[in-house]
Short mmCIF file of C-alpha atoms and ligand atoms in Angstrom, two decimals:
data_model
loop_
_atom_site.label_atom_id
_atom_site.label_comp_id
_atom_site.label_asym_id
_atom_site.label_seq_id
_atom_site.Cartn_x
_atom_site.Cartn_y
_atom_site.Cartn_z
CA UNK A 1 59.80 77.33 114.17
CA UNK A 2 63.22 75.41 114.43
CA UNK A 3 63.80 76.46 111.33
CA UNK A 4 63.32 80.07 111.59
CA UNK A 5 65.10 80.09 114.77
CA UNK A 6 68.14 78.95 112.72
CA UNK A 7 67.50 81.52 110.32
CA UNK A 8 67.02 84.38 112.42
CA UNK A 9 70.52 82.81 114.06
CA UNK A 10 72.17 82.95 110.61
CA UNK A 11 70.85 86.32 109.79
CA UNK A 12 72.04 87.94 113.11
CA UNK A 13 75.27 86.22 112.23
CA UNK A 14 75.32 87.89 108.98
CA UNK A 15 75.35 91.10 110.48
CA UNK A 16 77.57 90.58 113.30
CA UNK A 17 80.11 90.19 110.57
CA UNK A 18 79.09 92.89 108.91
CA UNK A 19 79.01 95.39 111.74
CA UNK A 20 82.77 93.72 112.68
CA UNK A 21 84.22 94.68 109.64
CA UNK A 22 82.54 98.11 109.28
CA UNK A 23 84.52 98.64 112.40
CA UNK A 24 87.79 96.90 110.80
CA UNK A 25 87.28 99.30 107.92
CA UNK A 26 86.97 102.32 109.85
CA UNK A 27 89.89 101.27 111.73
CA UNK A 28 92.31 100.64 109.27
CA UNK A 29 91.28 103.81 107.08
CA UNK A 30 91.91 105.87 110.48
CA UNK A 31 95.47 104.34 110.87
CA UNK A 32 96.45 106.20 107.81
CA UNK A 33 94.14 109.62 107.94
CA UNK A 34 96.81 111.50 109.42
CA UNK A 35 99.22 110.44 106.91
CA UNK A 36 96.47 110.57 104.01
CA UNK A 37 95.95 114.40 104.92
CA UNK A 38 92.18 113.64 105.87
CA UNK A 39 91.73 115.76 109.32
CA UNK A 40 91.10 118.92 109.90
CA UNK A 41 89.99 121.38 112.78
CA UNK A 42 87.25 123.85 112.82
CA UNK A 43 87.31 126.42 115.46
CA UNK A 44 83.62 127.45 117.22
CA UNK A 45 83.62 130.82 118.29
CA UNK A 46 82.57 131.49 122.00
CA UNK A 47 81.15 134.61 122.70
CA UNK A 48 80.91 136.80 126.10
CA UNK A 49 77.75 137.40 126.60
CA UNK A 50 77.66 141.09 128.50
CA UNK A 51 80.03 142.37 125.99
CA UNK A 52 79.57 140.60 122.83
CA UNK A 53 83.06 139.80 122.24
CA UNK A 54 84.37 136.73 120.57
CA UNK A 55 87.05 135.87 123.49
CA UNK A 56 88.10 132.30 122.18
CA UNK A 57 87.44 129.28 120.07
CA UNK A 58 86.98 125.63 120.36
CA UNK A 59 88.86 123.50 118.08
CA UNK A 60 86.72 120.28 116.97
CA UNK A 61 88.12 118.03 115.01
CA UNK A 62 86.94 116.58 111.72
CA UNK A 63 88.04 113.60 109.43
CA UNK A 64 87.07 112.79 105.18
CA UNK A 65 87.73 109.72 104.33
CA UNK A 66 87.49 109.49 100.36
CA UNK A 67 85.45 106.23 100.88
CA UNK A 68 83.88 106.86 104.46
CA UNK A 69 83.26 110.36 103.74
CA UNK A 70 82.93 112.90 106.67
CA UNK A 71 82.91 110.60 109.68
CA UNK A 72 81.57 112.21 113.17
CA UNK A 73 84.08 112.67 115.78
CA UNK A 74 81.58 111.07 118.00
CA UNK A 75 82.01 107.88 115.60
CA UNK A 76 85.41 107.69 115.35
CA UNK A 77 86.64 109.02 118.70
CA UNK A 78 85.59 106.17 120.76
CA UNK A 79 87.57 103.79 117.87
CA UNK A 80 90.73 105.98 117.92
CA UNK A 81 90.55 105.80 121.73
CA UNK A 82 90.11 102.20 121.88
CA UNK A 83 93.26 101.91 119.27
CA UNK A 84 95.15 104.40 121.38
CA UNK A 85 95.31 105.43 117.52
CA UNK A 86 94.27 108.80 119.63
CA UNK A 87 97.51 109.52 120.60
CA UNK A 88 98.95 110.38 117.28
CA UNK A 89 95.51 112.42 116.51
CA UNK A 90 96.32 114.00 119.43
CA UNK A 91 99.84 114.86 118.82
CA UNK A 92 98.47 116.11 115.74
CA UNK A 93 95.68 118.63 117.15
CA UNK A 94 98.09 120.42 119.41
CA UNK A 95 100.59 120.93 116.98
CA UNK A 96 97.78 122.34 114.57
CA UNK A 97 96.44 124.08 117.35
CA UNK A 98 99.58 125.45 118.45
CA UNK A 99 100.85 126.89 115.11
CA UNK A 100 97.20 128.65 114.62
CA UNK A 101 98.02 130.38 117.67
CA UNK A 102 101.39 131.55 116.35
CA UNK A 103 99.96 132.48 113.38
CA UNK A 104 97.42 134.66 114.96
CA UNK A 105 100.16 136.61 116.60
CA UNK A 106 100.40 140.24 116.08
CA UNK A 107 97.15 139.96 113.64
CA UNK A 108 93.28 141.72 115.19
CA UNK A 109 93.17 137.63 116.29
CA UNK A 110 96.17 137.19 118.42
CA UNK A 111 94.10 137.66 121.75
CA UNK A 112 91.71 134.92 120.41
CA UNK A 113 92.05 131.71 123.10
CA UNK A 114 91.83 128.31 121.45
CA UNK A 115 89.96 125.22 123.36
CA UNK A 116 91.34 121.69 122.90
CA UNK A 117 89.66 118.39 123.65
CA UNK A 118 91.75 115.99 126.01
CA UNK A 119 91.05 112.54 125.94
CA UNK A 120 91.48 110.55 129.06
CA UNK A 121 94.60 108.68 127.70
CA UNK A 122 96.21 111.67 126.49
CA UNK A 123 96.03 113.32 129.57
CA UNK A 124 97.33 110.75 131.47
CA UNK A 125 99.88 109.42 128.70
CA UNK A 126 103.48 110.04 130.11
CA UNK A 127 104.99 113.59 129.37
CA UNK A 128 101.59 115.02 127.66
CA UNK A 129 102.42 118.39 130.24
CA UNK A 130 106.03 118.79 129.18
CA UNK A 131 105.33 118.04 125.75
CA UNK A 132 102.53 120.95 125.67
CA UNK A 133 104.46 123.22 127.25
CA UNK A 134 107.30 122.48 124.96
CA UNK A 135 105.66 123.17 122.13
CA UNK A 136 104.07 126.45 123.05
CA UNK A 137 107.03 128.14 124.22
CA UNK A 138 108.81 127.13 121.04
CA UNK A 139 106.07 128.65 119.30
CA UNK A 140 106.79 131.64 121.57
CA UNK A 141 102.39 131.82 122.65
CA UNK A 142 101.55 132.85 126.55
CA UNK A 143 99.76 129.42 127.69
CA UNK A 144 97.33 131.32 128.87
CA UNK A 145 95.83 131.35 125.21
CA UNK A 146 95.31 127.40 125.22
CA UNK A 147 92.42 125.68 127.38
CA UNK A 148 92.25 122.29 127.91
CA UNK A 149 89.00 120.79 127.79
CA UNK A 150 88.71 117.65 129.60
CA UNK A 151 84.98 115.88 130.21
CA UNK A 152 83.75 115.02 134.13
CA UNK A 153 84.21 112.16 133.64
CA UNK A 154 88.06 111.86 132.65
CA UNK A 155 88.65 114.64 136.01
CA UNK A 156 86.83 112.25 138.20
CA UNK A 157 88.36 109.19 137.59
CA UNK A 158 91.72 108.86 139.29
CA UNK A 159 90.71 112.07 140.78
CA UNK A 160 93.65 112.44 143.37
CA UNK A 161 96.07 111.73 140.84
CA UNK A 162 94.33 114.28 138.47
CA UNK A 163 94.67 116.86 140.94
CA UNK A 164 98.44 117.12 140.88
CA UNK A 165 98.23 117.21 136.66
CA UNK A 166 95.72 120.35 136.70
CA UNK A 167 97.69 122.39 139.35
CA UNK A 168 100.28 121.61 137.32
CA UNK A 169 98.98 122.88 134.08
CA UNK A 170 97.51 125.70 136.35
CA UNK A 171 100.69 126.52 137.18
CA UNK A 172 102.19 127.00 134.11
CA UNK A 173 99.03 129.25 133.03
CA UNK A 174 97.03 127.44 131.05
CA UNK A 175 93.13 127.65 131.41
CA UNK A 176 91.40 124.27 132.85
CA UNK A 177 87.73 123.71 131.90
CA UNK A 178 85.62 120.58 132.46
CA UNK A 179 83.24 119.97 129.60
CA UNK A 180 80.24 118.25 129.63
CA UNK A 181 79.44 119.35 133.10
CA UNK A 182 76.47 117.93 135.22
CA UNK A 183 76.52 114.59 132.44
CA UNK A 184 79.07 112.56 134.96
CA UNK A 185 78.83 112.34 137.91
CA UNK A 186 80.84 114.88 139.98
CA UNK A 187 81.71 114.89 143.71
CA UNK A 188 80.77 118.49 144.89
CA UNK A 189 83.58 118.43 147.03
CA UNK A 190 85.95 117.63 144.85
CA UNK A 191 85.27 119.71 142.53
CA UNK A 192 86.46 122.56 145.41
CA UNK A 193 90.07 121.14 145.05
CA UNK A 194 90.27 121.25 141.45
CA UNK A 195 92.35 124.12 140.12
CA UNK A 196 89.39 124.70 137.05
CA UNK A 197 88.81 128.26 135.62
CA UNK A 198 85.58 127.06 133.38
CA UNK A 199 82.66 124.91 133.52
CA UNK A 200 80.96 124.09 130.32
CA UNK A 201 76.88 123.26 130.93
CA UNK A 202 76.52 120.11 128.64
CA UNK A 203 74.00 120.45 125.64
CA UNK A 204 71.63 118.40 127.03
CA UNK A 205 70.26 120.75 130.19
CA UNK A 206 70.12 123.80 127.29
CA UNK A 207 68.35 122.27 124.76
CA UNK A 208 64.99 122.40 127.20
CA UNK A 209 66.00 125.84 128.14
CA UNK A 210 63.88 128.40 128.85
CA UNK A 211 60.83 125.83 128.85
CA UNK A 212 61.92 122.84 130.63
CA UNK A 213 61.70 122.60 134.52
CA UNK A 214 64.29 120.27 135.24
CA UNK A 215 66.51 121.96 133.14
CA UNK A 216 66.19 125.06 134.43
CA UNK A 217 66.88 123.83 138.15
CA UNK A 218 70.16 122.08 136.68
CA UNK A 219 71.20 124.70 135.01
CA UNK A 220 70.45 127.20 137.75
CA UNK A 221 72.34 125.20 140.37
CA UNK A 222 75.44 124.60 137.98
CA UNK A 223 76.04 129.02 137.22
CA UNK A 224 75.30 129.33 140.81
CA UNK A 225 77.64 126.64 142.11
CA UNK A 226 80.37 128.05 139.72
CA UNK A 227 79.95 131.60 140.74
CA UNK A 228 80.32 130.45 144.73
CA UNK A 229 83.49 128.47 143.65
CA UNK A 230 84.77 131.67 141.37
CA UNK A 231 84.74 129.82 137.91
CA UNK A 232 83.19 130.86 135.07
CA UNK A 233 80.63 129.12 133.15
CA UNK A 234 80.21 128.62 129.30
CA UNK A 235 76.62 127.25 128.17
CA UNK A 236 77.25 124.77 124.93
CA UNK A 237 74.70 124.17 122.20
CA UNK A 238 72.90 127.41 122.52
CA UNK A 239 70.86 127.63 119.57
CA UNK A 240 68.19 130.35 120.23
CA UNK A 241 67.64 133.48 121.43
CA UNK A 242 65.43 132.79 124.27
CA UNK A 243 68.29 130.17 125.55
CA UNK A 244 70.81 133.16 125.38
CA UNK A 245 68.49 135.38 126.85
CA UNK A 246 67.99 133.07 130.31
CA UNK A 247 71.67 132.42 130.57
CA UNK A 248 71.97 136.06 130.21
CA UNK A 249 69.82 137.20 133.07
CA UNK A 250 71.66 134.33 135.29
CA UNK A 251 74.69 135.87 134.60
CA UNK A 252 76.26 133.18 132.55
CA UNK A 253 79.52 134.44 131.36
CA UNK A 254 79.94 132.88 127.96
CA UNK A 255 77.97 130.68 125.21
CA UNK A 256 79.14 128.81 122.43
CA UNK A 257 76.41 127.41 119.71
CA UNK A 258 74.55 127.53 115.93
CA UNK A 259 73.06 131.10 117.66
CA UNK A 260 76.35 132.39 117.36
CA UNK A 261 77.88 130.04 114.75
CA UNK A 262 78.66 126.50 113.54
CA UNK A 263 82.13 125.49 114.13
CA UNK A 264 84.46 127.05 110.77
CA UNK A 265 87.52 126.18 108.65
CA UNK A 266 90.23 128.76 109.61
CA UNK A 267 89.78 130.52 106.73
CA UNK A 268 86.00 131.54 107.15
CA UNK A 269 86.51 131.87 110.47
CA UNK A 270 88.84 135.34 110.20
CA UNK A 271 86.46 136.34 107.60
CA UNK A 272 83.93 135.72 110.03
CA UNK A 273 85.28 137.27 113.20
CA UNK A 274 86.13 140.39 111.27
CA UNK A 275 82.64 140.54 110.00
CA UNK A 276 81.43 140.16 113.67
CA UNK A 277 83.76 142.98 114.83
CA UNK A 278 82.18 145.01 112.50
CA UNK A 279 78.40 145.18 113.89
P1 LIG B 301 82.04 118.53 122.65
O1 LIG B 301 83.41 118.81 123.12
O2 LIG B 301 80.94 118.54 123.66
O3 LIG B 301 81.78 119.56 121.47
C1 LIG B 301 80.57 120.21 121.24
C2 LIG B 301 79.81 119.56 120.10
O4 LIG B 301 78.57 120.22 119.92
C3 LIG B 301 80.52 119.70 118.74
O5 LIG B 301 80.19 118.52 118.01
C4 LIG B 301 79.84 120.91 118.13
O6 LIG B 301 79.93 120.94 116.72
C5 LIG B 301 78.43 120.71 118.60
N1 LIG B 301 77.66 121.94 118.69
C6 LIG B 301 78.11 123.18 119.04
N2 LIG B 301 77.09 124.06 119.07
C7 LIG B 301 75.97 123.38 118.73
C8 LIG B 301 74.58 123.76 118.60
O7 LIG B 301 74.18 124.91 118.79
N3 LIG B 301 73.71 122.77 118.25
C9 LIG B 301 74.12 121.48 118.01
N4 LIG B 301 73.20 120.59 117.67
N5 LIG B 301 75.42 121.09 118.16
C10 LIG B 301 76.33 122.04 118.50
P2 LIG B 301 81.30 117.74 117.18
O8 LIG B 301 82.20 118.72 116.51
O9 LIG B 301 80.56 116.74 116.34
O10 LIG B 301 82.15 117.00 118.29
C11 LIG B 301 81.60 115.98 119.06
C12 LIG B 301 82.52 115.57 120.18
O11 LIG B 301 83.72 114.96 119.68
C13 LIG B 301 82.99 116.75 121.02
O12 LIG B 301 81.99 117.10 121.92
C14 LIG B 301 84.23 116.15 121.67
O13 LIG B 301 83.88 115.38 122.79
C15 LIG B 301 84.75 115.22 120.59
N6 LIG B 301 85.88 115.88 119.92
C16 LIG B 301 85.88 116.79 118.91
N7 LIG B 301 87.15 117.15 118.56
C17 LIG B 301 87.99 116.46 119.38
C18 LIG B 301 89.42 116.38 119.54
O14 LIG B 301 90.21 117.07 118.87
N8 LIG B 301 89.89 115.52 120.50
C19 LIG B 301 89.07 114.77 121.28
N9 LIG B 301 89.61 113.97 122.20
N10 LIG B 301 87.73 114.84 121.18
C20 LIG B 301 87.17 115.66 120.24
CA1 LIG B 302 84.51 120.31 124.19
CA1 LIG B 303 81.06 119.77 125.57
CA1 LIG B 304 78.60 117.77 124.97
#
């Protein structure tokens, strides 16, 4: 039994090492993706739900790695955060983001909104307002056609401090929405204070949608909550019909999912939105 204890031991060892430089791997092919040309952004469109309108995208990121391949944002976030390798990547999705906007101007697309993802330390890294505001008015875009997406749990933590950042950003006219909404948790009365325009339902209370009790309560109470506080709600991950149905009748303003469409390259994506103009 000794034996095999010591084996097990060295075999868990083994893998430690393994799984540690996996992670050095990752890490070091990440310092030089931005450099190497290996990220992209797709853009989901998000759709108004009495009207049918495509009103905006999100931008998602995505990064090939010759070796890696396509690595999930959800893999290499986290590492990038933990790096603060993030901040370049982050410098990097505005800018993007920023110049598809521009190029969008007087085109069908230039009333098209585009959602970015804020990571906790690139919302509270020094300057990140100035430096977005910067940008966009050299690129000569109204703010109001960026939203910044930041999670629950990135508005909740340090809230007071938060609160002066998102009347700021208020101010200056760009649209606030907290994603992932009803995953953190989130002071009620709080939430009153915050200058937000849009609450995103997270994927998790739509995927038992219109089936599921306790999603249905959640997601009930979240549109109605919204609606008493004025903001307007976008449901995430909506893959059927019968989910867009029962955010329909509960007056859900928006939804973004595969029933509408995966997230695109650019390119596709005009094609795309001018095909769904069409019918
Ligand atoms: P998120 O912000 O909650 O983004 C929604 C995720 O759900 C995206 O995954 C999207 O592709 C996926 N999705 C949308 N509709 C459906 C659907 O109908 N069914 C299913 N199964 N999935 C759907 P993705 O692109 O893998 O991104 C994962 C997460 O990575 C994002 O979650 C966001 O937190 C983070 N992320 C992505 N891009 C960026 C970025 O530029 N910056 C930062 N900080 N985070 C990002
Ligand atoms: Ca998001
Ligand atoms: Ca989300
Ligand atoms: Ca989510």
């Amino acid at each position: 039994a000794k034996a095999q204890g010591k084996n097990t031991f060295a075999i868990y060892q083994e893998q430690m090492s393994q799984h540690v430089s996996a992670r050095l791997q990752m890490e070091k092919h990440l310092r030089n993706a931005l450099s190497n040309n290996e990220m992209y952004l797709c853009y989901q469109p998000k759709m108004e739900i009495t009207t049918g309108k495509i009103i905006g995208v999100e931008a998602l990121l995505r990064w090939r790695n010759p070796e890696l391949g396509l690595v999930p944002p959800n893999v290499f976030i986290p590492i990038a955060e933990e790096t603060r390798i993030i901040l370049p990547i982050s410098h990097w999705v505005v800018d993007q983001t920023v110049k598809q906007l521009k190029s969008w101007r007087n085109t069908p697309f230039q009333d098209l909104s585009i959602a970015i993802n804020i990571s906790s330390s690139q919302f509270s890294a020094e300057g990140f307002i100035t430096n977005l505001a910067t940008k966009m008015q050299e690129a000569d875009v109204p703010n109001r056609l960026l939203e910044i997406e930041l999670t629950e749990s990135t508005v909740m933590t340090n809230a007071d401090t938060n609160i002066k950042l998102l009347r700021e950003l208020r101010k200056l006219g760009f649209e606030l929405a907290v994603d992932d909404f009803g995953t953190g948790y989130s002071s009620l009365s709080y939430l009153k204070r915050f200058p937000l325009s849009i609450l995103k339902i997270d994927k998790s209370f739509i995927d038992g949608l219109p089936m599921d009790e306790e999603d249905i309560s959640i997601s009930e109470a979240i549109l109605h909550l919204a609606h008493n506080l004025n903001v307007r709600v976008v449901a995430e991950g909506v893959e059927t019909l019968k989910q867009l149905n029962f955010l329909e009748e509960r007056q859900c303003e928006y939804i973004q999912g595969f029933v509408i469409s995966k997230p695109l390259k650019s390119d596709d994506l005009e094609v795309w939105l001018t095909e769904h103009a069409e019918n």
